[in-house]
Amino acid sequence: MDPWWILGGVQTITGALRIGAFEPTFEAELAARYEIPKLPEEPGRAGFLAQHGAEVRVVLTSGGPGVDADLVAALPNLEAIVNNGAGVDAIDLDAARRRGIGVSNTPDVLSDTVADTALGLILMTLRGFGAADRYVRAGRWVSEGPFPYARDVTGLRVGILGLGRIGSAIATRLLGFGCAIAYHNRHRVAGSPYRYAESPVELAESVDVLVIATTGDRNTRHLVDRAVLEALGPQGYLVNIARGSVVEQDALVALLTGGRLAGAGLDVFADEPNVPPELFGLDNVVLFPHIGSATAQTRRAMALLAIRNFESYLSTGELVTPVLARRP
């Protein structure tokens, strides 16, 4: 590609734009290499786009607020969107596809860490480890005696909704606990050793624990609805390390507070960082602040892969890990 991005030295970039609040490691790694303007918040946003929108060829983003259809329309020469994260639910992929805009993400480098988080949620939720810790700290072991019995993880039937990279990594870990694994995808996974369920409801009604590891987008919104949750039943547990939008959250809260689910381990929510306060007092619910990939090693690997995508696009016009390939 022609070096359209260089202005006043190799470190200062024009034709690129940062959008949103960046994850701190990505912010630091990018700032150490490049100087890239940031889209301002209102009231200056509209004026900035009117003056500079046509100059932008590449956008870098990291989570919310993302890149919606209106923003895509305000950047008439946009060619690529580089996302620091595996999930691209904050990007309007339909708008990007219509314009032939390339989109990249950071797959693989976070799969193991997120799978570890899922395993931690399963153990904490079924064994009540978080509640047991609070029990000791509150002095209740002394005043009330032994902590109540919990549920074994070994030998459970576990359903995985979304047997992609992360879902497969979760399944591998659970095999060490002697769990029987089933899964549901839109399509069967060729060569998978696990039992396939034809629908989310069929999967839920046949397992003790349902783990959500699917993508979060308009196609999976409320995929786990009330019917799926009711199929899981009062002895069943839900674990979500995907996106809050995948679950019908109001139904989940109602079933948990009504004793119609055994428990839940949640790393993601429908309106982050807001969590339904009805869940705060439930010892059978474990709540994480969206920390699935939050280790220093993983966040740096994600940042470096996002930067690789950015640099590759600047030099070759190709993204390293495309979700959508650019169509000239």
PDB file of N, CA and C in Angstrom, residues 108-180:
ATOM      1  N   ASP A 108      -7.996 -16.838  19.898  1.00  0.00           N
ATOM      2  CA  ASP A 108      -6.996 -17.818  20.325  1.00  0.00           C
ATOM      3  C   ASP A 108      -6.196 -17.402  21.549  1.00  0.00           C
ATOM      4  N   VAL A 109      -5.627 -16.184  21.542  1.00  0.00           N
ATOM      5  CA  VAL A 109      -4.715 -15.808  22.622  1.00  0.00           C
ATOM      6  C   VAL A 109      -5.403 -15.710  23.976  1.00  0.00           C
ATOM      7  N   LEU A 110      -6.737 -15.611  24.000  1.00  0.00           N
ATOM      8  CA  LEU A 110      -7.453 -15.518  25.266  1.00  0.00           C
ATOM      9  C   LEU A 110      -8.265 -16.762  25.598  1.00  0.00           C
ATOM     10  N   SER A 111      -8.257 -17.768  24.716  1.00  0.00           N
ATOM     11  CA  SER A 111      -9.129 -18.931  24.902  1.00  0.00           C
ATOM     12  C   SER A 111      -8.850 -19.666  26.202  1.00  0.00           C
ATOM     13  N   ASP A 112      -7.587 -19.921  26.496  1.00  0.00           N
ATOM     14  CA  ASP A 112      -7.257 -20.676  27.702  1.00  0.00           C
ATOM     15  C   ASP A 112      -7.618 -19.906  28.968  1.00  0.00           C
ATOM     16  N   THR A 113      -7.336 -18.619  28.973  1.00  0.00           N
ATOM     17  CA  THR A 113      -7.635 -17.821  30.161  1.00  0.00           C
ATOM     18  C   THR A 113      -9.132 -17.743  30.422  1.00  0.00           C
ATOM     19  N   VAL A 114      -9.924 -17.559  29.380  1.00  0.00           N
ATOM     20  CA  VAL A 114     -11.374 -17.508  29.559  1.00  0.00           C
ATOM     21  C   VAL A 114     -11.909 -18.877  29.977  1.00  0.00           C
ATOM     22  N   ALA A 115     -11.343 -19.942  29.420  1.00  0.00           N
ATOM     23  CA  ALA A 115     -11.750 -21.287  29.831  1.00  0.00           C
ATOM     24  C   ALA A 115     -11.426 -21.526  31.306  1.00  0.00           C
ATOM     25  N   ASP A 116     -10.287 -21.028  31.761  1.00  0.00           N
ATOM     26  CA  ASP A 116      -9.949 -21.133  33.188  1.00  0.00           C
ATOM     27  C   ASP A 116     -10.987 -20.401  34.036  1.00  0.00           C
ATOM     28  N   THR A 117     -11.418 -19.243  33.562  1.00  0.00           N
ATOM     29  CA  THR A 117     -12.439 -18.483  34.284  1.00  0.00           C
ATOM     30  C   THR A 117     -13.741 -19.273  34.377  1.00  0.00           C
ATOM     31  N   ALA A 118     -14.131 -19.913  33.275  1.00  0.00           N
ATOM     32  CA  ALA A 118     -15.350 -20.731  33.288  1.00  0.00           C
ATOM     33  C   ALA A 118     -15.235 -21.859  34.302  1.00  0.00           C
ATOM     34  N   LEU A 119     -14.081 -22.508  34.320  1.00  0.00           N
ATOM     35  CA  LEU A 119     -13.883 -23.590  35.284  1.00  0.00           C
ATOM     36  C   LEU A 119     -13.947 -23.062  36.716  1.00  0.00           C
ATOM     37  N   GLY A 120     -13.348 -21.882  36.938  1.00  0.00           N
ATOM     38  CA  GLY A 120     -13.416 -21.277  38.263  1.00  0.00           C
ATOM     39  C   GLY A 120     -14.842 -20.968  38.672  1.00  0.00           C
ATOM     40  N   LEU A 121     -15.646 -20.462  37.739  1.00  0.00           N
ATOM     41  CA  LEU A 121     -17.051 -20.171  38.042  1.00  0.00           C
ATOM     42  C   LEU A 121     -17.826 -21.445  38.358  1.00  0.00           C
ATOM     43  N   ILE A 122     -17.558 -22.500  37.615  1.00  0.00           N
ATOM     44  CA  ILE A 122     -18.233 -23.777  37.889  1.00  0.00           C
ATOM     45  C   ILE A 122     -17.901 -24.259  39.294  1.00  0.00           C
ATOM     46  N   LEU A 123     -16.626 -24.250  39.635  1.00  0.00           N
ATOM     47  CA  LEU A 123     -16.214 -24.722  40.956  1.00  0.00           C
ATOM     48  C   LEU A 123     -16.769 -23.839  42.070  1.00  0.00           C
ATOM     49  N   MET A 124     -16.672 -22.540  41.889  1.00  0.00           N
ATOM     50  CA  MET A 124     -17.154 -21.624  42.924  1.00  0.00           C
ATOM     51  C   MET A 124     -18.655 -21.726  43.116  1.00  0.00           C
ATOM     52  N   THR A 125     -19.383 -21.877  42.004  1.00  0.00           N
ATOM     53  CA  THR A 125     -20.837 -21.897  42.098  1.00  0.00           C
ATOM     54  C   THR A 125     -21.331 -23.209  42.704  1.00  0.00           C
ATOM     55  N   LEU A 126     -20.851 -24.332  42.202  1.00  0.00           N
ATOM     56  CA  LEU A 126     -21.359 -25.609  42.676  1.00  0.00           C
ATOM     57  C   LEU A 126     -20.827 -25.975  44.067  1.00  0.00           C
ATOM     58  N   ARG A 127     -19.587 -25.637  44.350  1.00  0.00           N
ATOM     59  CA  ARG A 127     -19.025 -25.950  45.660  1.00  0.00           C
ATOM     60  C   ARG A 127     -19.258 -24.849  46.687  1.00  0.00           C
ATOM     61  N   GLY A 128     -19.735 -23.689  46.233  1.00  0.00           N
ATOM     62  CA  GLY A 128     -20.011 -22.596  47.155  1.00  0.00           C
ATOM     63  C   GLY A 128     -18.766 -21.995  47.779  1.00  0.00           C
ATOM     64  N   PHE A 129     -17.675 -21.983  47.037  1.00  0.00           N
ATOM     65  CA  PHE A 129     -16.404 -21.529  47.614  1.00  0.00           C
ATOM     66  C   PHE A 129     -16.442 -20.053  48.028  1.00  0.00           C
ATOM     67  N   GLY A 130     -17.072 -19.212  47.207  1.00  0.00           N
ATOM     68  CA  GLY A 130     -17.159 -17.799  47.578  1.00  0.00           C
ATOM     69  C   GLY A 130     -17.993 -17.607  48.833  1.00  0.00           C
ATOM     70  N   ALA A 131     -19.115 -18.297  48.904  1.00  0.00           N
ATOM     71  CA  ALA A 131     -19.976 -18.203  50.083  1.00  0.00           C
ATOM     72  C   ALA A 131     -19.269 -18.765  51.318  1.00  0.00           C
ATOM     73  N   ALA A 132     -18.479 -19.829  51.119  1.00  0.00           N
ATOM     74  CA  ALA A 132     -17.741 -20.412  52.243  1.00  0.00           C
ATOM     75  C   ALA A 132     -16.695 -19.440  52.787  1.00  0.00           C
ATOM     76  N   ASP A 133     -16.042 -18.716  51.890  1.00  0.00           N
ATOM     77  CA  ASP A 133     -15.073 -17.700  52.307  1.00  0.00           C
ATOM     78  C   ASP A 133     -15.762 -16.613  53.135  1.00  0.00           C
ATOM     79  N   ARG A 134     -16.912 -16.147  52.646  1.00  0.00           N
ATOM     80  CA  ARG A 134     -17.652 -15.122  53.387  1.00  0.00           C
ATOM     81  C   ARG A 134     -18.143 -15.654  54.739  1.00  0.00           C
ATOM     82  N   TYR A 135     -18.487 -16.921  54.789  1.00  0.00           N
ATOM     83  CA  TYR A 135     -18.959 -17.568  56.017  1.00  0.00           C
ATOM     84  C   TYR A 135     -17.888 -17.503  57.109  1.00  0.00           C
ATOM     85  N   VAL A 136     -16.654 -17.796  56.717  1.00  0.00           N
ATOM     86  CA  VAL A 136     -15.542 -17.739  57.675  1.00  0.00           C
ATOM     87  C   VAL A 136     -15.268 -16.306  58.104  1.00  0.00           C
ATOM     88  N   ARG A 137     -15.195 -15.394  57.136  1.00  0.00           N
ATOM     89  CA  ARG A 137     -14.868 -13.999  57.439  1.00  0.00           C
ATOM     90  C   ARG A 137     -15.906 -13.350  58.352  1.00  0.00           C
ATOM     91  N   ALA A 138     -17.150 -13.768  58.239  1.00  0.00           N
ATOM     92  CA  ALA A 138     -18.219 -13.197  59.064  1.00  0.00           C
ATOM     93  C   ALA A 138     -18.287 -13.823  60.457  1.00  0.00           C
ATOM     94  N   GLY A 139     -17.405 -14.781  60.728  1.00  0.00           N
ATOM     95  CA  GLY A 139     -17.416 -15.431  62.034  1.00  0.00           C
ATOM     96  C   GLY A 139     -18.507 -16.462  62.204  1.00  0.00           C
ATOM     97  N   ARG A 140     -19.146 -16.852  61.113  1.00  0.00           N
ATOM     98  CA  ARG A 140     -20.278 -17.765  61.217  1.00  0.00           C
ATOM     99  C   ARG A 140     -19.851 -19.212  61.472  1.00  0.00           C
ATOM    100  N   TRP A 141     -18.608 -19.571  61.099  1.00  0.00           N
ATOM    101  CA  TRP A 141     -18.121 -20.921  61.386  1.00  0.00           C
ATOM    102  C   TRP A 141     -18.123 -21.157  62.903  1.00  0.00           C
ATOM    103  N   VAL A 142     -17.727 -20.117  63.647  1.00  0.00           N
ATOM    104  CA  VAL A 142     -17.701 -20.217  65.102  1.00  0.00           C
ATOM    105  C   VAL A 142     -19.113 -20.216  65.679  1.00  0.00           C
ATOM    106  N   SER A 143     -19.957 -19.318  65.159  1.00  0.00           N
ATOM    107  CA  SER A 143     -21.281 -19.150  65.770  1.00  0.00           C
ATOM    108  C   SER A 143     -22.329 -20.140  65.274  1.00  0.00           C
ATOM    109  N   GLU A 144     -22.148 -20.633  64.021  1.00  0.00           N
ATOM    110  CA  GLU A 144     -23.193 -21.482  63.443  1.00  0.00           C
ATOM    111  C   GLU A 144     -22.744 -22.902  63.128  1.00  0.00           C
ATOM    112  N   GLY A 145     -21.443 -23.159  63.218  1.00  0.00           N
ATOM    113  CA  GLY A 145     -20.960 -24.507  62.953  1.00  0.00           C
ATOM    114  C   GLY A 145     -20.585 -24.738  61.508  1.00  0.00           C
ATOM    115  N   PRO A 146     -20.512 -25.997  61.085  1.00  0.00           N
ATOM    116  CA  PRO A 146     -20.019 -26.341  59.748  1.00  0.00           C
ATOM    117  C   PRO A 146     -20.832 -25.687  58.627  1.00  0.00           C
ATOM    118  N   PHE A 147     -20.138 -25.416  57.528  1.00  0.00           N
ATOM    119  CA  PHE A 147     -20.766 -24.846  56.334  1.00  0.00           C
ATOM    120  C   PHE A 147     -21.640 -25.909  55.671  1.00  0.00           C
ATOM    121  N   PRO A 148     -22.774 -25.531  55.082  1.00  0.00           N
ATOM    122  CA  PRO A 148     -23.668 -26.516  54.452  1.00  0.00           C
ATOM    123  C   PRO A 148     -22.998 -27.280  53.308  1.00  0.00           C
ATOM    124  N   TYR A 149     -23.482 -28.479  53.064  1.00  0.00           N
ATOM    125  CA  TYR A 149     -22.975 -29.292  51.964  1.00  0.00           C
ATOM    126  C   TYR A 149     -23.206 -28.603  50.617  1.00  0.00           C
ATOM    127  N   ALA A 150     -22.329 -28.927  49.670  1.00  0.00           N
ATOM    128  CA  ALA A 150     -22.432 -28.355  48.324  1.00  0.00           C
ATOM    129  C   ALA A 150     -22.573 -29.489  47.301  1.00  0.00           C
ATOM    130  N   ARG A 151     -22.304 -29.186  46.052  1.00  0.00           N
ATOM    131  CA  ARG A 151     -22.509 -30.131  44.933  1.00  0.00           C
ATOM    132  C   ARG A 151     -21.168 -30.529  44.326  1.00  0.00           C
ATOM    133  N   ASP A 152     -20.970 -31.831  44.088  1.00  0.00           N
ATOM    134  CA  ASP A 152     -19.760 -32.292  43.413  1.00  0.00           C
ATOM    135  C   ASP A 152     -19.736 -31.822  41.964  1.00  0.00           C
ATOM    136  N   VAL A 153     -18.530 -31.547  41.464  1.00  0.00           N
ATOM    137  CA  VAL A 153     -18.344 -31.239  40.055  1.00  0.00           C
ATOM    138  C   VAL A 153     -17.992 -32.503  39.277  1.00  0.00           C
ATOM    139  N   THR A 154     -17.207 -33.361  39.872  1.00  0.00           N
ATOM    140  CA  THR A 154     -16.785 -34.597  39.215  1.00  0.00           C
ATOM    141  C   THR A 154     -17.992 -35.421  38.767  1.00  0.00           C
ATOM    142  N   GLY A 155     -17.949 -35.832  37.517  1.00  0.00           N
ATOM    143  CA  GLY A 155     -18.979 -36.713  36.982  1.00  0.00           C
ATOM    144  C   GLY A 155     -20.251 -36.041  36.516  1.00  0.00           C
ATOM    145  N   LEU A 156     -20.303 -34.707  36.554  1.00  0.00           N
ATOM    146  CA  LEU A 156     -21.521 -34.018  36.132  1.00  0.00           C
ATOM    147  C   LEU A 156     -21.709 -34.059  34.617  1.00  0.00           C
ATOM    148  N   ARG A 157     -22.954 -33.848  34.215  1.00  0.00           N
ATOM    149  CA  ARG A 157     -23.276 -33.670  32.801  1.00  0.00           C
ATOM    150  C   ARG A 157     -23.217 -32.167  32.498  1.00  0.00           C
ATOM    151  N   VAL A 158     -22.350 -31.791  31.582  1.00  0.00           N
ATOM    152  CA  VAL A 158     -22.146 -30.371  31.277  1.00  0.00           C
ATOM    153  C   VAL A 158     -22.471 -30.113  29.805  1.00  0.00           C
ATOM    154  N   GLY A 159     -23.304 -29.120  29.567  1.00  0.00           N
ATOM    155  CA  GLY A 159     -23.617 -28.699  28.211  1.00  0.00           C
ATOM    156  C   GLY A 159     -22.899 -27.407  27.876  1.00  0.00           C
ATOM    157  N   ILE A 160     -22.314 -27.349  26.705  1.00  0.00           N
ATOM    158  CA  ILE A 160     -21.593 -26.155  26.260  1.00  0.00           C
ATOM    159  C   ILE A 160     -22.324 -25.576  25.056  1.00  0.00           C
ATOM    160  N   LEU A 161     -22.790 -24.363  25.210  1.00  0.00           N
ATOM    161  CA  LEU A 161     -23.482 -23.668  24.125  1.00  0.00           C
ATOM    162  C   LEU A 161     -22.445 -22.837  23.376  1.00  0.00           C
ATOM    163  N   GLY A 162     -21.980 -23.366  22.250  1.00  0.00           N
ATOM    164  CA  GLY A 162     -20.946 -22.710  21.471  1.00  0.00           C
ATOM    165  C   GLY A 162     -19.625 -23.429  21.600  1.00  0.00           C
ATOM    166  N   LEU A 163     -19.414 -24.471  20.792  1.00  0.00           N
ATOM    167  CA  LEU A 163     -18.194 -25.268  20.884  1.00  0.00           C
ATOM    168  C   LEU A 163     -17.156 -24.736  19.899  1.00  0.00           C
ATOM    169  N   GLY A 164     -16.771 -23.466  20.114  1.00  0.00           N
ATOM    170  CA  GLY A 164     -15.691 -22.876  19.342  1.00  0.00           C
ATOM    171  C   GLY A 164     -14.375 -23.046  20.077  1.00  0.00           C
ATOM    172  N   ARG A 165     -13.484 -22.080  19.897  1.00  0.00           N
ATOM    173  CA  ARG A 165     -12.170 -22.177  20.537  1.00  0.00           C
ATOM    174  C   ARG A 165     -12.297 -22.223  22.055  1.00  0.00           C
ATOM    175  N   ILE A 166     -13.069 -21.277  22.602  1.00  0.00           N
ATOM    176  CA  ILE A 166     -13.203 -21.202  24.059  1.00  0.00           C
ATOM    177  C   ILE A 166     -14.027 -22.380  24.579  1.00  0.00           C
ATOM    178  N   GLY A 167     -15.141 -22.690  23.916  1.00  0.00           N
ATOM    179  CA  GLY A 167     -15.961 -23.809  24.343  1.00  0.00           C
ATOM    180  C   GLY A 167     -15.192 -25.115  24.347  1.00  0.00           C
ATOM    181  N   SER A 168     -14.349 -25.324  23.330  1.00  0.00           N
ATOM    182  CA  SER A 168     -13.542 -26.544  23.267  1.00  0.00           C
ATOM    183  C   SER A 168     -12.516 -26.588  24.396  1.00  0.00           C
ATOM    184  N   ALA A 169     -11.944 -25.435  24.724  1.00  0.00           N
ATOM    185  CA  ALA A 169     -10.976 -25.384  25.820  1.00  0.00           C
ATOM    186  C   ALA A 169     -11.653 -25.682  27.159  1.00  0.00           C
ATOM    187  N   ILE A 170     -12.882 -25.227  27.326  1.00  0.00           N
ATOM    188  CA  ILE A 170     -13.649 -25.543  28.545  1.00  0.00           C
ATOM    189  C   ILE A 170     -13.911 -27.046  28.616  1.00  0.00           C
ATOM    190  N   ALA A 171     -14.333 -27.624  27.511  1.00  0.00           N
ATOM    191  CA  ALA A 171     -14.630 -29.056  27.481  1.00  0.00           C
ATOM    192  C   ALA A 171     -13.401 -29.885  27.848  1.00  0.00           C
ATOM    193  N   THR A 172     -12.250 -29.507  27.314  1.00  0.00           N
ATOM    194  CA  THR A 172     -11.014 -30.236  27.614  1.00  0.00           C
ATOM    195  C   THR A 172     -10.718 -30.225  29.108  1.00  0.00           C
ATOM    196  N   ARG A 173     -10.910 -29.088  29.746  1.00  0.00           N
ATOM    197  CA  ARG A 173     -10.671 -29.005  31.190  1.00  0.00           C
ATOM    198  C   ARG A 173     -11.652 -29.879  31.978  1.00  0.00           C
ATOM    199  N   LEU A 174     -12.897 -29.904  31.539  1.00  0.00           N
ATOM    200  CA  LEU A 174     -13.908 -30.653  32.267  1.00  0.00           C
ATOM    201  C   LEU A 174     -13.743 -32.158  32.121  1.00  0.00           C
ATOM    202  N   LEU A 175     -13.076 -32.597  31.056  1.00  0.00           N
ATOM    203  CA  LEU A 175     -12.803 -34.024  30.921  1.00  0.00           C
ATOM    204  C   LEU A 175     -11.952 -34.525  32.086  1.00  0.00           C
ATOM    205  N   GLY A 176     -11.097 -33.649  32.621  1.00  0.00           N
ATOM    206  CA  GLY A 176     -10.287 -34.018  33.779  1.00  0.00           C
ATOM    207  C   GLY A 176     -11.100 -34.260  35.034  1.00  0.00           C
ATOM    208  N   PHE A 177     -12.344 -33.773  35.040  1.00  0.00           N
ATOM    209  CA  PHE A 177     -13.252 -34.002  36.158  1.00  0.00           C
ATOM    210  C   PHE A 177     -14.227 -35.154  35.876  1.00  0.00           C
ATOM    211  N   GLY A 178     -13.987 -35.860  34.770  1.00  0.00           N
ATOM    212  CA  GLY A 178     -14.861 -36.974  34.429  1.00  0.00           C
ATOM    213  C   GLY A 178     -16.249 -36.557  34.023  1.00  0.00           C
ATOM    214  N   CYS A 179     -16.394 -35.344  33.529  1.00  0.00           N
ATOM    215  CA  CYS A 179     -17.720 -34.850  33.138  1.00  0.00           C
ATOM    216  C   CYS A 179     -18.124 -35.402  31.770  1.00  0.00           C
ATOM    217  N   ALA A 180     -19.416 -35.611  31.609  1.00  0.00           N
ATOM    218  CA  ALA A 180     -19.983 -35.993  30.312  1.00  0.00           C
ATOM    219  C   ALA A 180     -20.350 -34.713  29.569  1.00  0.00           C
TER     220      ALA A 180
END
